[in-house]
CSV table of C-alpha atoms and ligand atoms in Angstrom, one decimal:
chain,number,residue,atom,x,y,z
J,1,MET,CA,-11.4,-1.0,-24.7
J,2,PRO,CA,-13.6,0.2,-21.7
J,3,MET,CA,-12.4,1.3,-18.7
J,4,SER,CA,-13.6,1.1,-15.1
J,5,LEU,CA,-12.5,2.6,-11.9
J,6,THR,CA,-14.2,2.0,-9.1
J,7,LEU,CA,-13.7,3.4,-5.4
J,8,ILE,CA,-14.5,1.6,-2.3
J,9,HIS,CA,-15.1,3.4,0.6
J,10,THR,CA,-17.4,4.0,3.6
J,11,GLU,CA,-17.4,7.1,6.0
J,12,ARG,CA,-17.8,4.3,8.5
J,13,PHE,CA,-13.8,4.0,8.4
J,14,ALA,CA,-14.1,7.2,10.8
J,15,GLU,CA,-15.3,5.3,13.7
J,16,HIS,CA,-12.0,3.5,14.3
J,17,GLN,CA,-10.7,6.1,17.2
J,18,THR,CA,-7.6,6.5,18.6
J,19,PRO,CA,-6.3,8.4,21.3
J,20,PRO,CA,-6.6,12.4,20.9
J,21,GLY,CA,-2.7,13.5,19.1
J,22,HIS,CA,-2.5,10.2,17.8
J,23,PRO,CA,-1.3,10.6,13.9
J,24,GLU,CA,-4.0,7.9,12.7
J,25,ARG,CA,-6.9,10.0,13.6
J,26,PRO,CA,-10.4,9.9,12.0
J,27,GLU,CA,-9.9,13.0,10.3
J,28,ARG,CA,-8.1,10.9,7.7
J,29,ALA,CA,-11.3,8.9,6.9
J,30,GLU,CA,-13.5,12.5,6.7
J,31,VAL,CA,-10.3,13.4,4.1
J,32,MET,CA,-11.2,10.5,1.9
J,33,ASP,CA,-14.9,11.2,2.4
J,34,VAL,CA,-14.6,14.6,0.4
J,35,VAL,CA,-12.2,12.9,-2.1
J,36,ALA,CA,-14.2,10.0,-2.6
J,37,GLY,CA,-17.7,12.3,-2.8
J,38,ARG,CA,-15.7,14.5,-5.5
J,39,TRP,CA,-15.1,11.8,-8.1
J,40,LYS,CA,-18.2,10.2,-7.4
J,41,SER,CA,-19.7,13.3,-8.9
J,42,ARG,CA,-17.4,13.0,-12.1
J,43,GLY,CA,-19.0,9.7,-12.6
J,44,VAL,CA,-16.6,7.5,-10.7
J,45,GLU,CA,-18.5,4.1,-9.2
J,46,VAL,CA,-18.1,4.5,-5.5
J,47,VAL,CA,-19.2,1.4,-3.5
J,48,PRO,CA,-19.4,0.8,0.2
J,49,PRO,CA,-17.5,-2.3,1.5
J,50,SER,CA,-18.5,-5.3,3.0
J,51,ALA,CA,-16.6,-7.1,5.9
J,52,ALA,CA,-13.5,-9.6,5.0
J,53,THR,CA,-14.6,-13.2,5.6
J,54,ARG,CA,-12.5,-15.3,8.2
J,55,GLU,CA,-11.4,-17.6,5.6
J,56,GLN,CA,-10.3,-14.8,3.9
J,57,LEU,CA,-8.3,-13.3,7.0
J,58,LEU,CA,-7.0,-16.9,7.9
J,59,ARG,CA,-5.0,-16.8,4.6
J,60,VAL,CA,-2.4,-14.7,6.0
J,61,HIS,CA,-3.5,-14.5,9.6
J,62,ASP,CA,-3.0,-16.9,12.5
J,63,GLY,CA,-6.5,-18.3,13.7
J,64,ASP,CA,-5.6,-17.5,17.2
J,65,TYR,CA,-4.5,-13.9,16.5
J,66,LEU,CA,-7.9,-13.5,15.0
J,67,ARG,CA,-9.8,-14.3,18.3
J,68,ARG,CA,-7.4,-11.8,20.2
J,69,ILE,CA,-8.4,-9.0,17.7
J,70,SER,CA,-12.4,-9.7,18.1
J,71,GLU,CA,-12.0,-10.0,21.9
J,72,THR,CA,-11.6,-6.1,21.4
J,73,VAL,CA,-15.2,-5.9,20.1
J,74,GLY,CA,-16.7,-3.1,22.3
J,75,ARG,CA,-13.4,-2.1,24.3
J,76,ALA,CA,-10.5,0.4,23.9
J,77,VAL,CA,-7.7,-1.6,23.6
J,78,LYS,CA,-3.7,-0.7,23.4
J,79,LEU,CA,-2.8,-3.4,21.1
J,80,ASP,CA,1.2,-2.0,21.1
J,81,PRO,CA,2.9,1.1,21.9
J,82,ASP,CA,1.3,2.7,18.6
J,83,THR,CA,-1.7,0.7,17.9
J,84,TYR,CA,-5.2,0.9,19.6
J,85,THR,CA,-8.6,0.0,19.5
J,86,SER,CA,-11.9,1.8,20.1
J,87,PRO,CA,-14.9,-0.4,20.2
J,88,GLU,CA,-15.6,-0.4,16.6
J,89,SER,CA,-12.2,-0.9,15.3
J,90,HIS,CA,-12.6,-4.6,14.9
J,91,GLU,CA,-15.8,-4.3,12.8
J,92,ILE,CA,-14.0,-1.3,10.9
J,93,ALA,CA,-10.8,-3.5,10.4
J,94,LEU,CA,-12.8,-6.2,8.8
J,95,LEU,CA,-14.7,-3.7,6.3
J,96,ALA,CA,-10.5,-1.9,5.7
J,97,ALA,CA,-9.5,-5.7,4.7
J,98,GLY,CA,-12.9,-6.6,3.0
J,99,ALA,CA,-12.3,-3.2,1.0
J,100,ALA,CA,-9.2,-4.6,-0.2
J,101,VAL,CA,-10.4,-7.7,-1.2
J,102,GLN,CA,-13.3,-5.9,-3.1
J,103,ALA,CA,-10.3,-3.9,-4.9
J,104,VAL,CA,-8.9,-7.1,-6.3
J,105,ASN,CA,-12.3,-8.2,-6.9
J,106,HIS,CA,-13.3,-5.9,-9.3
J,107,ALA,CA,-9.8,-5.6,-11.0
J,108,MET,CA,-9.7,-9.2,-11.6
J,109,SER,CA,-13.6,-9.2,-12.8
J,110,GLY,CA,-12.4,-8.1,-16.7
J,111,PRO,CA,-9.5,-6.2,-18.4
J,112,GLN,CA,-9.0,-2.4,-17.7
J,113,ARG,CA,-10.6,-2.5,-14.1
J,114,ARG,CA,-9.1,-0.5,-11.7
J,115,ALA,CA,-9.9,-0.1,-8.3
J,116,LEU,CA,-8.8,1.8,-4.9
J,117,ALA,CA,-9.9,1.2,-1.6
J,118,PHE,CA,-9.9,4.7,0.6
J,119,VAL,CA,-9.3,2.9,3.7
J,120,ARG,CA,-8.3,2.9,7.3
J,121,PRO,CA,-7.0,1.5,9.5
J,122,PRO,CA,-3.7,0.9,7.5
J,123,GLY,CA,-2.7,-2.5,7.0
J,124,HIS,CA,1.3,-3.5,6.1
J,125,HIS,CA,2.8,-3.2,9.2
J,126,ALA,CA,0.4,-5.9,10.6
J,127,GLU,CA,2.3,-9.6,10.8
J,128,ARG,CA,0.6,-12.8,10.7
J,129,ASP,CA,0.2,-12.7,14.7
J,130,ARG,CA,0.6,-9.4,15.8
J,131,ALA,CA,-0.9,-5.9,15.5
J,132,MET,CA,1.6,-3.3,15.2
J,133,GLY,CA,2.2,0.5,13.7
J,134,PHE,CA,-1.6,1.3,13.8
J,135,CYS,CA,-2.5,-1.9,11.7
J,136,LEU,CA,-4.6,-4.4,13.0
J,137,PHE,CA,-5.4,-6.7,9.7
J,138,ASN,CA,-3.0,-6.7,6.9
J,139,ASN,CA,-5.2,-5.7,4.0
J,140,VAL,CA,-2.9,-5.7,1.2
J,141,ALA,CA,-1.6,-8.9,2.1
J,142,ILE,CA,-5.2,-10.1,2.6
J,143,ALA,CA,-6.1,-8.6,-0.7
J,144,ALA,CA,-3.1,-10.4,-2.5
J,145,ALA,CA,-3.7,-14.0,-1.1
J,146,HIS,CA,-7.5,-13.5,-2.2
J,147,ALA,CA,-6.3,-12.9,-5.9
J,148,ARG,CA,-4.4,-15.7,-5.5
J,149,ALA,CA,-6.7,-18.1,-4.4
J,150,ASN,CA,-8.9,-16.6,-7.1
J,151,GLY,CA,-6.8,-17.2,-10.6
J,152,ALA,CA,-3.7,-15.0,-10.5
J,153,GLU,CA,-0.7,-17.1,-10.8
J,154,LYS,CA,1.9,-13.9,-10.0
J,155,VAL,CA,0.8,-11.0,-7.8
J,156,ALA,CA,3.0,-7.7,-7.4
J,157,ILE,CA,2.7,-5.8,-4.3
J,158,VAL,CA,4.3,-2.6,-4.7
J,159,ASP,CA,4.5,-0.2,-1.6
J,160,TYR,CA,5.6,3.7,-1.4
J,161,ASP,CA,4.3,4.2,2.2
J,162,VAL,CA,7.5,6.0,3.7
J,163,HIS,CA,7.4,3.1,6.2
J,164,HIS,CA,9.0,-0.5,5.2
J,165,GLY,CA,5.9,-2.7,5.0
J,166,ASN,CA,7.6,-5.7,7.6
J,167,GLY,CA,4.0,-7.5,7.7
J,168,THR,CA,3.8,-7.7,4.0
J,169,GLN,CA,6.9,-8.6,3.2
J,170,HIS,CA,7.1,-11.5,5.7
J,171,ILE,CA,4.2,-12.7,4.9
J,172,PHE,CA,5.1,-13.8,1.7
J,173,GLU,CA,8.9,-13.6,1.8
J,174,ASP,CA,9.0,-17.4,0.8
J,175,ASP,CA,6.6,-17.2,-1.9
J,176,PRO,CA,7.8,-17.0,-5.3
J,177,HIS,CA,4.1,-16.1,-6.4
J,178,VAL,CA,4.1,-12.8,-4.4
J,179,LEU,CA,6.7,-10.1,-5.4
J,180,TYR,CA,6.9,-7.6,-2.6
J,181,VAL,CA,8.6,-3.8,-3.6
J,182,SER,CA,9.4,-1.3,-1.1
J,183,THR,CA,10.6,2.3,-1.3
J,184,HIS,CA,10.5,3.6,2.4
J,185,GLN,CA,13.2,5.6,4.3
J,186,PHE,CA,16.0,3.8,6.2
J,187,PRO,CA,16.9,3.5,8.7
J,188,TYR,CA,13.4,4.3,10.3
J,189,TYR,CA,10.6,2.7,11.8
J,190,PRO,CA,9.9,-0.2,11.6
J,191,GLY,CA,13.8,-1.3,11.4
J,192,THR,CA,13.2,-3.9,8.8
J,193,GLY,CA,13.7,-3.4,4.8
J,194,ALA,CA,17.6,-3.3,4.4
J,195,ALA,CA,18.7,-3.8,0.7
J,196,GLY,CA,19.9,-7.4,1.7
J,197,GLU,CA,16.6,-8.5,2.7
J,198,VAL,CA,15.2,-10.6,-0.9
J,199,GLY,CA,13.4,-13.4,0.7
J,200,ARG,CA,14.0,-16.4,1.7
J,201,GLY,CA,13.9,-20.2,0.1
J,202,ALA,CA,11.3,-20.3,-2.8
J,203,GLY,CA,10.9,-16.9,-2.4
J,204,ALA,CA,14.5,-15.3,-3.0
J,205,GLY,CA,14.7,-12.8,-5.1
J,206,PHE,CA,11.0,-11.7,-5.0
J,207,THR,CA,11.1,-9.3,-1.7
J,208,VAL,CA,12.8,-6.1,-3.3
J,209,ASN,CA,13.8,-3.4,-0.6
J,210,VAL,CA,14.9,0.3,-2.1
J,211,PRO,CA,15.8,1.8,1.4
J,212,LEU,CA,16.4,5.3,0.8
J,213,GLU,CA,17.9,7.7,3.2
J,214,VAL,CA,16.1,10.8,5.0
J,215,GLY,CA,15.4,13.4,2.9
J,216,ALA,CA,15.1,11.7,-0.6
J,217,VAL,CA,13.5,14.0,-3.6
J,218,ASP,CA,11.0,13.4,-6.6
J,219,GLU,CA,14.0,12.7,-8.2
J,220,ASP,CA,15.8,10.0,-6.3
J,221,TYR,CA,12.1,7.7,-6.4
J,222,GLN,CA,12.7,8.3,-9.9
J,223,THR,CA,16.2,6.7,-10.2
J,224,ALA,CA,14.6,3.8,-7.6
J,225,PHE,CA,12.0,3.3,-10.2
J,226,SER,CA,14.1,3.3,-13.4
J,227,ALA,CA,17.0,1.3,-12.1
J,228,VAL,CA,15.4,-1.1,-9.9
J,229,ILE,CA,11.4,-1.3,-9.6
J,230,LEU,CA,10.4,-1.2,-13.1
J,231,PRO,CA,12.9,-3.8,-14.4
J,232,VAL,CA,12.2,-6.0,-12.1
J,233,LEU,CA,8.3,-5.6,-12.3
J,234,SER,CA,9.2,-6.2,-16.3
J,235,GLN,CA,10.9,-9.5,-15.5
J,236,PHE,CA,8.1,-10.4,-13.2
J,237,LYS,CA,5.1,-10.0,-15.1
J,238,PRO,CA,2.7,-9.8,-12.7
J,239,ASP,CA,-1.1,-10.7,-13.5
J,240,LEU,CA,-2.2,-7.8,-11.1
J,241,VAL,CA,-0.4,-5.1,-9.6
J,242,ILE,CA,-1.3,-4.2,-6.1
J,243,LEU,CA,-0.2,-0.7,-4.4
J,244,SER,CA,0.1,0.1,-1.2
J,245,ALA,CA,-0.5,3.4,-1.5
J,246,GLY,CA,0.5,5.2,1.5
J,247,PHE,CA,1.1,9.3,1.4
J,248,ASP,CA,3.5,9.5,4.0
J,249,ALA,CA,6.8,10.6,2.4
J,250,HIS,CA,5.3,13.4,1.1
J,251,GLU,CA,7.0,16.5,1.8
J,252,ARG,CA,4.1,18.1,4.1
J,253,ASP,CA,4.1,15.0,6.2
J,254,PRO,CA,4.8,15.3,10.3
J,255,LEU,CA,6.0,11.9,10.6
J,256,ALA,CA,8.8,11.3,8.1
J,257,GLY,CA,11.7,12.9,6.6
J,258,MET,CA,11.2,12.3,2.7
J,259,ARG,CA,10.2,15.3,0.5
J,260,LEU,CA,8.1,14.0,-2.0
J,261,SER,CA,5.7,16.5,-4.2
J,262,THR,CA,2.1,15.6,-4.8
J,263,ASP,CA,3.1,15.1,-8.5
J,264,ALA,CA,5.9,12.8,-7.5
J,265,PHE,CA,2.9,10.1,-6.0
J,266,ALA,CA,0.9,10.6,-9.3
J,267,ALA,CA,4.0,9.7,-11.6
J,268,MET,CA,5.0,6.6,-9.2
J,269,THR,CA,1.0,5.4,-9.7
J,270,GLY,CA,1.3,6.3,-13.2
J,271,GLU,CA,4.6,3.8,-13.9
J,272,LEU,CA,2.4,1.2,-12.0
J,273,ARG,CA,-0.3,1.6,-14.0
J,274,GLY,CA,2.1,1.5,-17.0
J,275,VAL,CA,3.1,-2.2,-15.7
J,276,ALA,CA,-0.1,-3.2,-15.3
J,277,GLU,CA,-1.1,-2.0,-19.0
J,278,ARG,CA,1.9,-3.7,-20.5
J,279,HIS,CA,1.4,-7.3,-18.5
J,280,CYS,CA,-2.3,-7.7,-17.1
J,281,GLN,CA,-4.4,-6.1,-19.5
J,282,GLY,CA,-4.5,-2.9,-16.9
J,283,ARG,CA,-5.8,-5.0,-13.7
J,284,MET,CA,-4.6,-2.7,-10.6
J,285,ALA,CA,-6.1,-2.4,-7.2
J,286,VAL,CA,-4.9,0.5,-4.7
J,287,VAL,CA,-5.2,0.3,-1.1
J,288,THR,CA,-4.0,3.4,1.0
J,289,GLU,CA,-1.7,3.0,4.0
J,290,GLY,CA,-0.3,5.6,6.0
J,291,GLY,CA,-0.2,9.6,5.3
J,292,TYR,CA,-0.4,12.2,8.4
J,293,ASP,CA,-1.0,15.9,6.9
J,294,LEU,CA,-4.4,16.1,5.8
J,295,GLN,CA,-3.9,18.9,2.8
J,296,ALA,CA,-1.2,16.7,1.2
J,297,LEU,CA,-3.7,13.0,2.1
J,298,ALA,CA,-6.2,15.1,0.2
J,299,ALA,CA,-4.1,16.3,-2.8
J,300,SER,CA,-2.2,12.9,-3.4
J,301,LEU,CA,-5.2,10.7,-3.2
J,302,ASP,CA,-7.0,13.1,-6.1
J,303,ALA,CA,-3.8,12.8,-8.0
J,304,VAL,CA,-3.6,9.0,-7.5
J,305,THR,CA,-7.3,9.2,-8.8
J,306,GLU,CA,-6.8,11.2,-11.5
J,307,THR,CA,-4.0,9.0,-12.9
J,308,LEU,CA,-6.2,5.9,-12.4
J,309,ASN,CA,-9.2,7.6,-13.8
J,310,GLY,CA,-7.8,9.3,-17.5
J,311,SER,CA,-6.3,8.0,-20.1
J,312,PRO,CA,-2.8,5.8,-20.3
J,313,GLN,CA,0.1,7.9,-20.6
J,314,ALA,CA,3.4,8.1,-19.9
J,315,ALA,CA,4.2,8.9,-16.4
J,316,ARG,CA,5.1,12.3,-15.9
J,317,TRP,CA,8.1,12.9,-13.1
J,318,PRO,CA,8.2,16.6,-11.6
J,319,ARG,CA,11.4,18.1,-11.1
J,320,SER,CA,12.5,19.3,-7.9
J,321,GLY,CA,15.9,20.4,-8.6
J,322,VAL,CA,17.2,19.5,-5.4
J,323,ALA,CA,20.6,17.6,-5.8
J,324,SER,CA,20.4,14.4,-4.1
J,325,ASP,CA,22.2,11.1,-4.8
J,326,ARG,CA,20.1,9.3,-2.1
J,327,GLY,CA,18.5,7.2,-4.7
J,328,ARG,CA,21.6,6.4,-7.1
J,329,ALA,CA,22.6,4.8,-3.8
J,330,ALA,CA,19.9,3.1,-2.8
J,331,ALA,CA,19.1,1.4,-6.8
J,332,GLU,CA,23.1,0.3,-6.5
J,333,ALA,CA,22.8,-1.5,-2.7
J,334,ALA,CA,19.5,-3.0,-4.1
J,335,ALA,CA,20.6,-3.6,-7.6
J,336,ARG,CA,23.6,-5.6,-5.7
J,337,ALA,CA,21.8,-7.5,-3.4
J,338,LEU,CA,19.2,-8.6,-6.4
J,339,SER,CA,21.6,-9.1,-9.2
J,340,PRO,CA,21.4,-13.3,-8.7
J,341,PHE,CA,17.7,-13.0,-9.6
J,342,TRP,CA,17.2,-10.1,-12.1
J,343,ARG,CA,18.9,-8.4,-14.7
J,344,PHE,CA,19.5,-4.9,-14.0
Q,1,ZN,ZN1,3.8,4.8,7.0
């Protein structure tokens, strides 16, 4: 079986500037450059993105919102308490969304194709009509909508960023064709993502929230995956797996309070690759979100790329050895809320 891993990245992602001291700082793109260069030297294809088109953006964002963001071209603007533009941000955000679309195009172009888009700014907090939480365009939502418009009947988005992806959830909450699954610290920014938020109308049951108490360790996430996330994914049977890959649940991350090891990110990614192997011929697109400790970001990006580039194998979960029942509590709450829709 031919395997193909493509990395979609450009050093231009550093041109999205933020105020001094802001966590979403351009050095994150420089870390991505180093990791991408390392994998390129090992034979992984690295391609630059092209900008997302207006048609692609309009699948998830309002036209009026696109106009407001386009008016930031050439200017530094504060869009919300956390979200800033520099003169180049609009162009760079279009490249980030375009990279996510390209990752989907690569994954959908044949069996055993995986792609990672190393992008900034992140996307999962961006709502249909509002920039939020460092995010301008919802990269992953744009990618999922693109997949749906190009032949994917069912798309699963899994988001292991430490923050809940409010924007992604809201964009697809009434759509049974796009499953949104999130693990996140809760309660925490942005405030959404309670276990009882399961989707609406025809989309009821197709939003899966596993809110974890601060301090969760590797074993807690393993429990969330084995008790809730993997059972739902195996019943949903996606045609494409998209991963919102944020690394801010890492134990080194300065923004949040989770205690995941680098190996846990490889394990979660390996579990999702397994889902893709079983249900959709390995088709998987990974798009970066948060991750604010540069050392943890580099190590985690490397581990995730390694997981996607090597031969498929059972996910190897690390042991923290810390006693914690946060995972069990979260899994029970999620399973209770979702039991009308899925078997556990
Ligand atoms: Zn985050």
